[in-house]
């Protein structure tokens, strides 16, 4: 054969060897991780970018996270997905999880449950608990091209729950109850004998420097996971509003994974003002009075865990007062879940009408009234919020709500200013 053929083969082998060597050594990677963990995101970006461009799988994952969270760069879900895809293709489990989440929620890519199932499966087989939980949820629902198979769903939930996955811990009893004793025994036996596949890439395990699956990276000095989570929204510059009950007993508070300070609070109104080092788009407060019957949207990060990405539900304003006619609150029909507290309630123009605060305890109400209430949720009046902001010198913006926009457009606006609030116990 011509020498040129063997020369090309040698060149390809040399390039492949060089890429593998880079992935294993990459002397700048540890420094970039250290910069990220001390929240020097500009230095982290400078460190990760050349490595990612040269094919370093863990650095590609890191850039995906930075673009997803808006750390050192403008938040860009599409670019995040592009970096996650490169990293996931090299076998990085957390990148596979993030790609699965992106496809499941239509975050930076068109929603595709089949793609979500495939990426969750790859992550699950590597032992990633969020991937296992994702796969379990799709088997339970019979979605993503998978059959409805509760025994298999229970098997994957057992594996995920053993590693502390919140969704799996909640799903396991529900799935167990739906199975026969024999089915549960078979699933438990299979789970006990299961072994994860080794990572496909030499640097695939290095993404663990960014914390546990399904949660934002905690500070380098703090281990574990947040005790509770809620939602919030940017109201001006670096100022975030949430409920006081979300952060009232916290040793530390984080907003989108970044340390935040409690600048002010009012327990009676259940409002808290947080200050962060990261700014971003802000919500506009509605300038007109609200009226019963108006369409509303609730945005936030409910049920933190597997299905804990940005979420928006729709409903109507059903009353201008709260329980026993309390004028500080409004009643809404939009579904509210644990974790929604502190998030924005928006009108049909995407402007702020109120702050989501709570839902009735259905079982308590059933015991006292003999009936289970449906769609009874509450939000703090925007007038109460204005008084709170004025008292603390926060320069917010107001906007008229004369023109309605599509629900998808409201969701796009809300995604930019709605934040995840994490409470870390002392």
Tab-separated table of C-alpha atoms in Angstrom:
chain	number	residue	atom	x	y	z
A	1	UNK	CA	0.000	0.000	0.000
A	2	UNK	CA	1.172	3.597	-0.535
A	3	UNK	CA	3.181	5.124	2.255
A	4	UNK	CA	0.713	7.980	2.366
A	5	UNK	CA	-1.973	5.570	3.601
A	6	UNK	CA	0.136	4.399	6.542
A	7	UNK	CA	1.151	7.969	7.202
A	8	UNK	CA	-2.474	8.971	7.522
A	9	UNK	CA	-3.200	6.044	9.830
A	10	UNK	CA	-0.246	7.003	12.024
A	11	UNK	CA	-1.428	10.601	12.132
A	12	UNK	CA	-4.939	9.585	13.185
A	13	UNK	CA	-3.579	7.293	15.918
A	14	UNK	CA	-1.274	10.043	17.144
A	15	UNK	CA	-4.153	12.527	17.356
A	16	UNK	CA	-6.334	10.035	19.213
A	17	UNK	CA	-3.534	9.315	21.678
A	18	UNK	CA	-2.925	13.016	22.194
A	19	UNK	CA	-6.605	13.628	22.858
A	20	UNK	CA	-6.744	10.813	25.421
A	21	UNK	CA	-3.618	12.110	27.111
A	22	UNK	CA	-5.078	15.600	27.265
A	23	UNK	CA	-8.289	14.288	28.834
A	24	UNK	CA	-6.366	12.460	31.552
A	25	UNK	CA	-3.821	15.124	32.433
A	26	UNK	CA	-5.053	18.600	31.343
A	27	UNK	CA	-2.976	20.544	33.885
A	28	UNK	CA	-5.238	23.603	33.749
A	29	UNK	CA	-8.404	21.729	34.619
A	30	UNK	CA	-7.874	21.561	38.389
A	31	UNK	CA	-7.117	25.281	38.520
A	32	UNK	CA	-10.276	26.062	36.527
A	33	UNK	CA	-12.365	23.907	38.900
A	34	UNK	CA	-10.823	25.699	41.899
A	35	UNK	CA	-11.685	29.064	40.326
A	36	UNK	CA	-15.261	27.892	39.715
A	37	UNK	CA	-15.666	26.717	43.296
A	38	UNK	CA	-14.448	30.017	44.727
A	39	UNK	CA	-16.912	31.701	42.308
A	40	UNK	CA	-14.229	33.384	40.195
A	41	UNK	CA	-16.200	32.545	37.078
A	42	UNK	CA	-14.140	34.725	34.736
A	43	UNK	CA	-10.995	32.748	35.620
A	44	UNK	CA	-12.913	29.465	35.375
A	45	UNK	CA	-14.151	30.404	31.904
A	46	UNK	CA	-10.609	31.222	30.765
A	47	UNK	CA	-9.427	27.855	32.054
A	48	UNK	CA	-12.218	25.637	30.762
A	49	UNK	CA	-12.650	27.131	27.278
A	50	UNK	CA	-9.360	26.060	25.608
A	51	UNK	CA	-9.589	22.619	27.191
A	52	UNK	CA	-13.171	22.145	26.015
A	53	UNK	CA	-12.293	23.258	22.508
A	54	UNK	CA	-9.509	20.654	22.447
A	55	UNK	CA	-11.947	17.897	23.426
A	56	UNK	CA	-11.607	17.670	27.223
A	57	UNK	CA	-14.907	16.033	28.194
A	58	UNK	CA	-15.170	17.322	31.769
A	59	UNK	CA	-14.289	20.871	30.669
A	60	UNK	CA	-17.036	20.643	28.040
A	61	UNK	CA	-19.474	19.688	30.784
A	62	UNK	CA	-18.237	22.620	32.888
A	63	UNK	CA	-18.868	25.092	30.058
A	64	UNK	CA	-22.319	23.617	29.604
A	65	UNK	CA	-23.051	24.285	33.276
A	66	UNK	CA	-21.728	27.830	33.064
A	67	UNK	CA	-23.912	28.627	30.064
A	68	UNK	CA	-26.931	26.929	31.645
A	69	UNK	CA	-26.592	28.857	34.892
A	70	UNK	CA	-25.263	32.136	33.505
A	71	UNK	CA	-21.982	32.023	35.406
A	72	UNK	CA	-19.300	34.182	33.829
A	73	UNK	CA	-21.377	34.285	30.625
A	74	UNK	CA	-24.921	35.224	29.638
A	75	UNK	CA	-27.277	32.357	30.329
A	76	UNK	CA	-27.798	30.480	27.079
A	77	UNK	CA	-29.594	27.122	27.199
A	78	UNK	CA	-28.865	26.415	23.528
A	79	UNK	CA	-25.100	26.790	23.941
A	80	UNK	CA	-25.304	24.795	27.155
A	81	UNK	CA	-26.928	21.918	25.290
A	82	UNK	CA	-24.226	22.079	22.592
A	83	UNK	CA	-21.465	21.641	25.198
A	84	UNK	CA	-23.407	18.979	27.104
A	85	UNK	CA	-23.839	17.049	23.858
A	86	UNK	CA	-20.085	17.021	23.190
A	87	UNK	CA	-19.367	15.917	26.754
A	88	UNK	CA	-22.165	13.329	26.837
A	89	UNK	CA	-20.922	11.772	23.600
A	90	UNK	CA	-17.640	11.079	25.403
A	91	UNK	CA	-19.446	9.304	28.235
A	92	UNK	CA	-19.681	11.988	30.928
A	93	UNK	CA	-22.626	10.900	33.070
A	94	UNK	CA	-23.679	14.285	34.378
A	95	UNK	CA	-23.652	15.704	30.852
A	96	UNK	CA	-25.910	12.825	29.811
A	97	UNK	CA	-28.235	13.682	32.707
A	98	UNK	CA	-28.342	17.355	31.712
A	99	UNK	CA	-28.984	16.454	28.088
A	100	UNK	CA	-31.805	14.150	29.179
A	101	UNK	CA	-33.288	16.938	31.290
A	102	UNK	CA	-32.994	19.365	28.377
A	103	UNK	CA	-34.903	17.031	26.056
A	104	UNK	CA	-37.461	16.187	28.744
A	105	UNK	CA	-38.246	19.835	29.499
A	106	UNK	CA	-37.571	21.400	26.080
A	107	UNK	CA	-34.745	23.447	27.572
A	108	UNK	CA	-32.441	24.745	24.839
A	109	UNK	CA	-33.642	22.054	22.440
A	110	UNK	CA	-36.974	20.822	21.078
A	111	UNK	CA	-38.796	18.609	23.595
A	112	UNK	CA	-38.219	14.948	22.766
A	113	UNK	CA	-39.016	12.295	25.376
A	114	UNK	CA	-37.385	9.531	23.317
A	115	UNK	CA	-34.073	11.404	23.310
A	116	UNK	CA	-34.512	12.060	27.035
A	117	UNK	CA	-35.000	8.341	27.661
A	118	UNK	CA	-31.860	7.433	25.701
A	119	UNK	CA	-29.628	9.910	27.528
A	120	UNK	CA	-31.115	8.978	30.894
A	121	UNK	CA	-30.415	5.319	30.100
A	122	UNK	CA	-26.768	5.985	29.311
A	123	UNK	CA	-26.348	7.967	32.532
A	124	UNK	CA	-28.285	5.373	34.544
A	125	UNK	CA	-26.081	2.539	33.333
A	126	UNK	CA	-23.060	4.473	34.621
A	127	UNK	CA	-24.706	4.659	38.037
A	128	UNK	CA	-25.870	8.291	37.888
A	129	UNK	CA	-28.845	8.571	40.298
A	130	UNK	CA	-30.539	11.422	38.408
A	131	UNK	CA	-30.349	9.363	35.215
A	132	UNK	CA	-31.775	6.357	37.048
A	133	UNK	CA	-34.589	8.471	38.447
A	134	UNK	CA	-35.299	9.935	35.022
A	135	UNK	CA	-35.505	6.488	33.491
A	136	UNK	CA	-37.734	5.319	36.332
A	137	UNK	CA	-40.163	8.185	35.768
A	138	UNK	CA	-40.458	7.428	32.063
A	139	UNK	CA	-41.056	3.715	32.698
A	140	UNK	CA	-43.694	4.635	35.277
A	141	UNK	CA	-45.491	6.900	32.807
A	142	UNK	CA	-44.886	4.748	29.736
A	143	UNK	CA	-43.324	7.660	27.875
A	144	UNK	CA	-40.237	8.257	25.769
A	145	UNK	CA	-40.935	5.177	23.665
A	146	UNK	CA	-40.745	2.972	26.776
A	147	UNK	CA	-43.506	0.600	27.861
A	148	UNK	CA	-45.397	1.343	31.060
A	149	UNK	CA	-43.465	-1.031	33.340
A	150	UNK	CA	-43.820	-0.377	37.073
A	151	UNK	CA	-41.492	-3.186	38.071
A	152	UNK	CA	-38.661	-1.754	35.980
A	153	UNK	CA	-39.535	1.732	37.242
A	154	UNK	CA	-39.256	0.416	40.812
A	155	UNK	CA	-35.882	-1.220	40.034
A	156	UNK	CA	-34.360	2.059	38.805
A	157	UNK	CA	-35.968	3.999	41.676
A	158	UNK	CA	-34.359	1.618	44.177
A	159	UNK	CA	-30.926	2.302	42.684
A	160	UNK	CA	-31.450	6.074	42.590
A	161	UNK	CA	-32.895	6.234	46.106
A	162	UNK	CA	-29.893	4.336	47.487
A	163	UNK	CA	-27.734	7.274	46.356
A	164	UNK	CA	-30.000	9.883	47.914
A	165	UNK	CA	-32.090	10.995	44.940
A	166	UNK	CA	-35.055	13.003	46.255
A	167	UNK	CA	-37.505	12.083	43.504
A	168	UNK	CA	-36.750	8.384	43.900
A	169	UNK	CA	-37.236	8.574	47.663
A	170	UNK	CA	-40.721	9.983	47.082
A	171	UNK	CA	-41.578	7.625	44.211
A	172	UNK	CA	-40.420	4.363	45.793
A	173	UNK	CA	-43.386	3.880	48.173
A	174	UNK	CA	-45.852	4.739	45.425
A	175	UNK	CA	-44.309	2.242	43.026
A	176	UNK	CA	-43.989	-0.445	45.690
A	177	UNK	CA	-47.674	-0.167	46.514
A	178	UNK	CA	-48.588	-0.775	42.862
A	179	UNK	CA	-46.585	-4.022	42.665
A	180	UNK	CA	-47.219	-7.516	43.974
A	181	UNK	CA	-44.911	-8.943	46.642
A	182	UNK	CA	-43.281	-11.146	44.018
A	183	UNK	CA	-42.629	-8.193	41.693
A	184	UNK	CA	-41.083	-6.188	44.522
A	185	UNK	CA	-38.852	-9.113	45.475
A	186	UNK	CA	-37.656	-9.552	41.898
A	187	UNK	CA	-36.857	-5.842	41.580
A	188	UNK	CA	-34.994	-5.752	44.913
A	189	UNK	CA	-32.975	-8.845	44.012
A	190	UNK	CA	-32.049	-7.359	40.640
A	191	UNK	CA	-31.060	-4.066	42.248
A	192	UNK	CA	-28.805	-5.802	44.777
A	193	UNK	CA	-26.952	-7.613	42.025
A	194	UNK	CA	-26.690	-4.635	39.662
A	195	UNK	CA	-23.306	-3.109	38.842
A	196	UNK	CA	-22.655	0.148	37.034
A	197	UNK	CA	-20.760	0.206	33.763
A	198	UNK	CA	-17.347	1.897	33.873
A	199	UNK	CA	-17.176	5.443	32.509
A	200	UNK	CA	-16.509	5.457	28.773
A	201	UNK	CA	-13.944	8.267	28.880
A	202	UNK	CA	-10.817	8.774	30.946
A	203	UNK	CA	-11.973	12.163	32.250
A	204	UNK	CA	-15.641	11.287	32.621
A	205	UNK	CA	-15.454	11.078	36.400
A	206	UNK	CA	-13.895	14.510	36.756
A	207	UNK	CA	-17.309	16.164	36.459
A	208	UNK	CA	-17.917	15.092	40.075
A	209	UNK	CA	-16.000	18.217	41.065
A	210	UNK	CA	-19.252	20.087	40.369
A	211	UNK	CA	-21.338	18.394	43.047
A	212	UNK	CA	-24.138	15.834	43.055
A	213	UNK	CA	-26.526	15.100	40.210
A	214	UNK	CA	-29.732	17.088	40.155
A	215	UNK	CA	-28.429	19.959	42.309
A	216	UNK	CA	-26.386	23.050	41.720
A	217	UNK	CA	-22.755	22.767	42.845
A	218	UNK	CA	-22.483	23.595	46.544
A	219	UNK	CA	-19.667	25.760	47.844
A	220	UNK	CA	-16.373	23.917	48.240
A	221	UNK	CA	-16.653	24.201	52.021
A	222	UNK	CA	-20.129	22.708	52.246
A	223	UNK	CA	-21.141	19.092	51.715
A	224	UNK	CA	-24.525	17.456	51.202
A	225	UNK	CA	-27.681	18.958	49.766
A	226	UNK	CA	-29.943	21.881	50.724
A	227	UNK	CA	-32.474	21.153	53.460
A	228	UNK	CA	-35.286	22.859	51.548
A	229	UNK	CA	-35.747	24.767	48.323
A	230	UNK	CA	-38.106	27.417	47.063
A	231	UNK	CA	-38.408	29.883	44.225
A	232	UNK	CA	-37.806	33.591	43.770
A	233	UNK	CA	-37.475	36.263	41.107
A	234	UNK	CA	-35.208	39.158	40.260
A	235	UNK	CA	-37.005	42.425	40.872
A	236	UNK	CA	-34.109	44.872	40.329
A	237	UNK	CA	-30.433	44.406	39.459
A	238	UNK	CA	-28.996	41.951	41.989
A	239	UNK	CA	-32.118	41.991	44.179
A	240	UNK	CA	-34.257	38.857	44.502
A	241	UNK	CA	-37.645	38.435	46.198
A	242	UNK	CA	-38.790	35.208	47.828
A	243	UNK	CA	-40.973	34.153	50.774
A	244	UNK	CA	-39.640	34.701	54.271
A	245	UNK	CA	-40.675	31.165	55.247
A	246	UNK	CA	-38.354	29.785	52.522
A	247	UNK	CA	-35.221	31.335	54.079
A	248	UNK	CA	-36.242	32.228	57.661
A	249	UNK	CA	-34.361	29.415	59.413
A	250	UNK	CA	-31.430	28.942	57.047
A	251	UNK	CA	-27.773	28.960	57.975
A	252	UNK	CA	-26.973	29.992	54.401
A	253	UNK	CA	-28.983	30.860	51.301
A	254	UNK	CA	-28.065	30.294	47.663
A	255	UNK	CA	-29.729	31.705	44.541
A	256	UNK	CA	-29.134	29.607	41.412
A	257	UNK	CA	-26.228	28.013	43.264
A	258	UNK	CA	-24.578	31.307	44.296
A	259	UNK	CA	-24.307	32.505	47.897
A	260	UNK	CA	-26.903	35.191	48.689
A	261	UNK	CA	-27.413	37.584	51.586
A	262	UNK	CA	-30.726	38.257	53.315
A	263	UNK	CA	-30.995	42.047	53.044
A	264	UNK	CA	-34.444	42.481	54.565
A	265	UNK	CA	-37.490	40.487	55.575
A	266	UNK	CA	-41.047	40.842	56.854
A	267	UNK	CA	-42.396	37.727	58.534
A	268	UNK	CA	-45.977	39.043	58.658
A	269	UNK	CA	-46.104	39.629	54.909
A	270	UNK	CA	-43.941	36.534	54.297
A	271	UNK	CA	-41.501	38.452	52.084
A	272	UNK	CA	-37.709	38.459	51.992
A	273	UNK	CA	-35.225	40.492	49.946
A	274	UNK	CA	-32.005	38.741	48.920
A	275	UNK	CA	-28.834	40.213	47.453
A	276	UNK	CA	-26.688	38.202	45.039
A	277	UNK	CA	-23.471	38.723	43.108
A	278	UNK	CA	-25.174	37.763	39.836
A	279	UNK	CA	-27.545	40.060	38.003
A	280	UNK	CA	-29.920	39.284	35.159
A	281	UNK	CA	-33.286	40.160	33.603
A	282	UNK	CA	-35.895	41.487	36.045
A	283	UNK	CA	-39.664	41.234	36.281
A	284	UNK	CA	-41.888	44.260	35.702
A	285	UNK	CA	-44.643	44.931	38.221
A	286	UNK	CA	-48.119	45.292	36.767
A	287	UNK	CA	-49.384	48.878	36.944
A	288	UNK	CA	-53.162	48.197	36.736
A	289	UNK	CA	-55.376	46.758	39.493
A	290	UNK	CA	-56.125	43.043	39.204
A	291	UNK	CA	-59.615	41.626	38.641
A	292	UNK	CA	-61.233	38.296	39.501
A	293	UNK	CA	-61.323	35.939	36.523
A	294	UNK	CA	-58.054	37.093	34.950
A	295	UNK	CA	-55.663	34.491	33.580
A	296	UNK	CA	-52.544	33.965	35.688
A	297	UNK	CA	-49.303	31.991	35.372
A	298	UNK	CA	-47.215	30.626	38.246
A	299	UNK	CA	-43.493	30.115	37.618
A	300	UNK	CA	-40.865	28.448	39.780
A	301	UNK	CA	-38.824	25.383	40.633
A	302	UNK	CA	-41.236	22.945	42.313
A	303	UNK	CA	-40.450	19.397	43.493
A	304	UNK	CA	-36.694	19.902	43.406
A	305	UNK	CA	-35.158	16.618	42.227
A	306	UNK	CA	-35.775	14.833	38.957
A	307	UNK	CA	-38.531	17.119	37.672
A	308	UNK	CA	-37.065	20.203	39.289
A	309	UNK	CA	-36.299	22.322	36.264
A	310	UNK	CA	-38.134	25.542	35.498
A	311	UNK	CA	-41.895	25.004	35.566
A	312	UNK	CA	-44.930	27.126	34.723
A	313	UNK	CA	-48.603	26.404	35.341
A	314	UNK	CA	-51.718	28.315	34.281
A	315	UNK	CA	-54.945	29.223	36.043
A	316	UNK	CA	-57.162	32.130	37.005
A	317	UNK	CA	-57.455	34.719	39.740
A	318	UNK	CA	-60.433	33.411	41.718
A	319	UNK	CA	-60.599	35.832	44.671
A	320	UNK	CA	-59.059	39.156	45.682
A	321	UNK	CA	-58.675	38.019	49.295
A	322	UNK	CA	-57.099	35.123	51.142
A	323	UNK	CA	-58.320	32.917	53.980
A	324	UNK	CA	-61.061	34.628	56.013
A	325	UNK	CA	-60.905	37.645	53.731
A	326	UNK	CA	-57.258	38.528	54.407
A	327	UNK	CA	-56.589	41.490	52.044
A	328	UNK	CA	-52.844	40.787	51.826
A	329	UNK	CA	-53.481	37.739	49.625
A	330	UNK	CA	-55.236	36.630	46.462
A	331	UNK	CA	-56.641	33.199	45.667
A	332	UNK	CA	-55.663	31.484	42.416
A	333	UNK	CA	-56.481	28.227	40.641
A	334	UNK	CA	-53.039	27.689	39.039
A	335	UNK	CA	-51.504	24.468	40.436
A	336	UNK	CA	-48.858	25.077	43.107
A	337	UNK	CA	-46.408	22.440	44.378
A	338	UNK	CA	-43.760	22.323	47.126
A	339	UNK	CA	-40.911	24.535	45.926
A	340	UNK	CA	-43.164	27.078	44.179
A	341	UNK	CA	-43.212	29.286	47.286
A	342	UNK	CA	-41.627	32.671	46.611
A	343	UNK	CA	-42.009	32.457	42.844
A	344	UNK	CA	-43.783	35.018	40.650
A	345	UNK	CA	-47.470	35.030	39.771
A	346	UNK	CA	-47.772	36.699	36.369
A	347	UNK	CA	-50.627	38.129	34.332
A	348	UNK	CA	-51.446	37.547	30.667
A	349	UNK	CA	-48.818	40.123	29.663
A	350	UNK	CA	-46.061	38.479	31.685
A	351	UNK	CA	-46.042	41.212	34.347
A	352	UNK	CA	-46.003	40.532	38.084
A	353	UNK	CA	-49.371	40.319	39.866
A	354	UNK	CA	-48.212	38.714	43.089
A	355	UNK	CA	-45.837	36.394	44.947
A	356	UNK	CA	-46.795	32.734	45.302
A	357	UNK	CA	-46.939	31.895	48.984
A	358	UNK	CA	-48.759	28.680	49.831
A	359	UNK	CA	-51.555	26.230	49.230
A	360	UNK	CA	-54.188	24.941	51.622
A	361	UNK	CA	-53.425	21.744	53.497
A	362	UNK	CA	-55.961	19.529	51.735
A	363	UNK	CA	-56.072	16.802	54.401
A	364	UNK	CA	-56.437	19.315	57.253
A	365	UNK	CA	-59.284	21.029	55.409
A	366	UNK	CA	-60.919	17.660	54.699
A	367	UNK	CA	-60.934	16.841	58.409
A	368	UNK	CA	-62.475	20.204	59.334
A	369	UNK	CA	-64.963	20.615	56.460
A	370	UNK	CA	-65.576	17.088	55.232
A	371	UNK	CA	-64.405	17.978	51.712
A	372	UNK	CA	-61.078	18.161	49.894
A	373	UNK	CA	-60.492	21.597	48.319
A	374	UNK	CA	-59.421	21.749	44.690
A	375	UNK	CA	-57.121	24.357	43.149
A	376	UNK	CA	-57.050	26.551	46.253
A	377	UNK	CA	-53.705	28.350	46.215
A	378	UNK	CA	-52.586	31.806	47.265
A	379	UNK	CA	-50.317	34.686	46.306
A	380	UNK	CA	-49.277	37.862	48.094
A	381	UNK	CA	-50.838	40.999	46.599
A	382	UNK	CA	-48.480	43.113	44.478
A	383	UNK	CA	-49.497	46.143	46.566
A	384	UNK	CA	-47.981	44.444	49.640
A	385	UNK	CA	-44.810	43.751	47.678
A	386	UNK	CA	-44.615	47.390	46.501
A	387	UNK	CA	-44.844	48.620	50.089
A	388	UNK	CA	-42.061	46.222	51.103
A	389	UNK	CA	-39.816	47.259	48.206
A	390	UNK	CA	-40.440	50.972	48.781
A	391	UNK	CA	-39.605	50.597	52.471
A	392	UNK	CA	-36.209	49.145	51.575
A	393	UNK	CA	-35.340	51.484	48.714
A	394	UNK	CA	-35.539	48.952	45.882
A	395	UNK	CA	-35.941	50.657	42.490
A	396	UNK	CA	-38.310	48.322	40.652
A	397	UNK	CA	-40.025	48.884	37.284
A	398	UNK	CA	-43.728	48.925	36.497
A	399	UNK	CA	-45.419	48.218	33.169
A	400	UNK	CA	-48.898	48.383	31.712
A	401	UNK	CA	-50.645	45.098	30.934
A	402	UNK	CA	-52.820	46.135	28.050
A	403	UNK	CA	-51.719	43.475	25.554
A	404	UNK	CA	-51.798	39.734	26.254
A	405	UNK	CA	-49.033	37.483	24.939
A	406	UNK	CA	-48.874	33.743	24.311
A	407	UNK	CA	-48.277	31.434	27.263
A	408	UNK	CA	-45.039	30.286	25.623
A	409	UNK	CA	-43.834	33.896	25.520
A	410	UNK	CA	-44.707	34.335	29.210
A	411	UNK	CA	-42.698	31.213	30.004
A	412	UNK	CA	-39.679	32.533	28.090
A	413	UNK	CA	-39.793	35.817	30.007
A	414	UNK	CA	-40.328	34.099	33.343
A	415	UNK	CA	-37.476	31.649	32.793
A	416	UNK	CA	-35.052	34.586	32.651
A	417	UNK	CA	-35.989	36.224	35.956
A	418	UNK	CA	-37.244	33.270	38.023
A	419	UNK	CA	-34.603	31.707	40.281
A	420	UNK	CA	-34.047	28.660	42.468
A	421	UNK	CA	-33.615	29.485	46.172
A	422	UNK	CA	-31.819	26.917	48.345
A	423	UNK	CA	-31.873	26.880	52.145
A	424	UNK	CA	-28.844	25.315	53.856
A	425	UNK	CA	-29.284	24.502	57.525
A	426	UNK	CA	-26.531	25.586	59.964
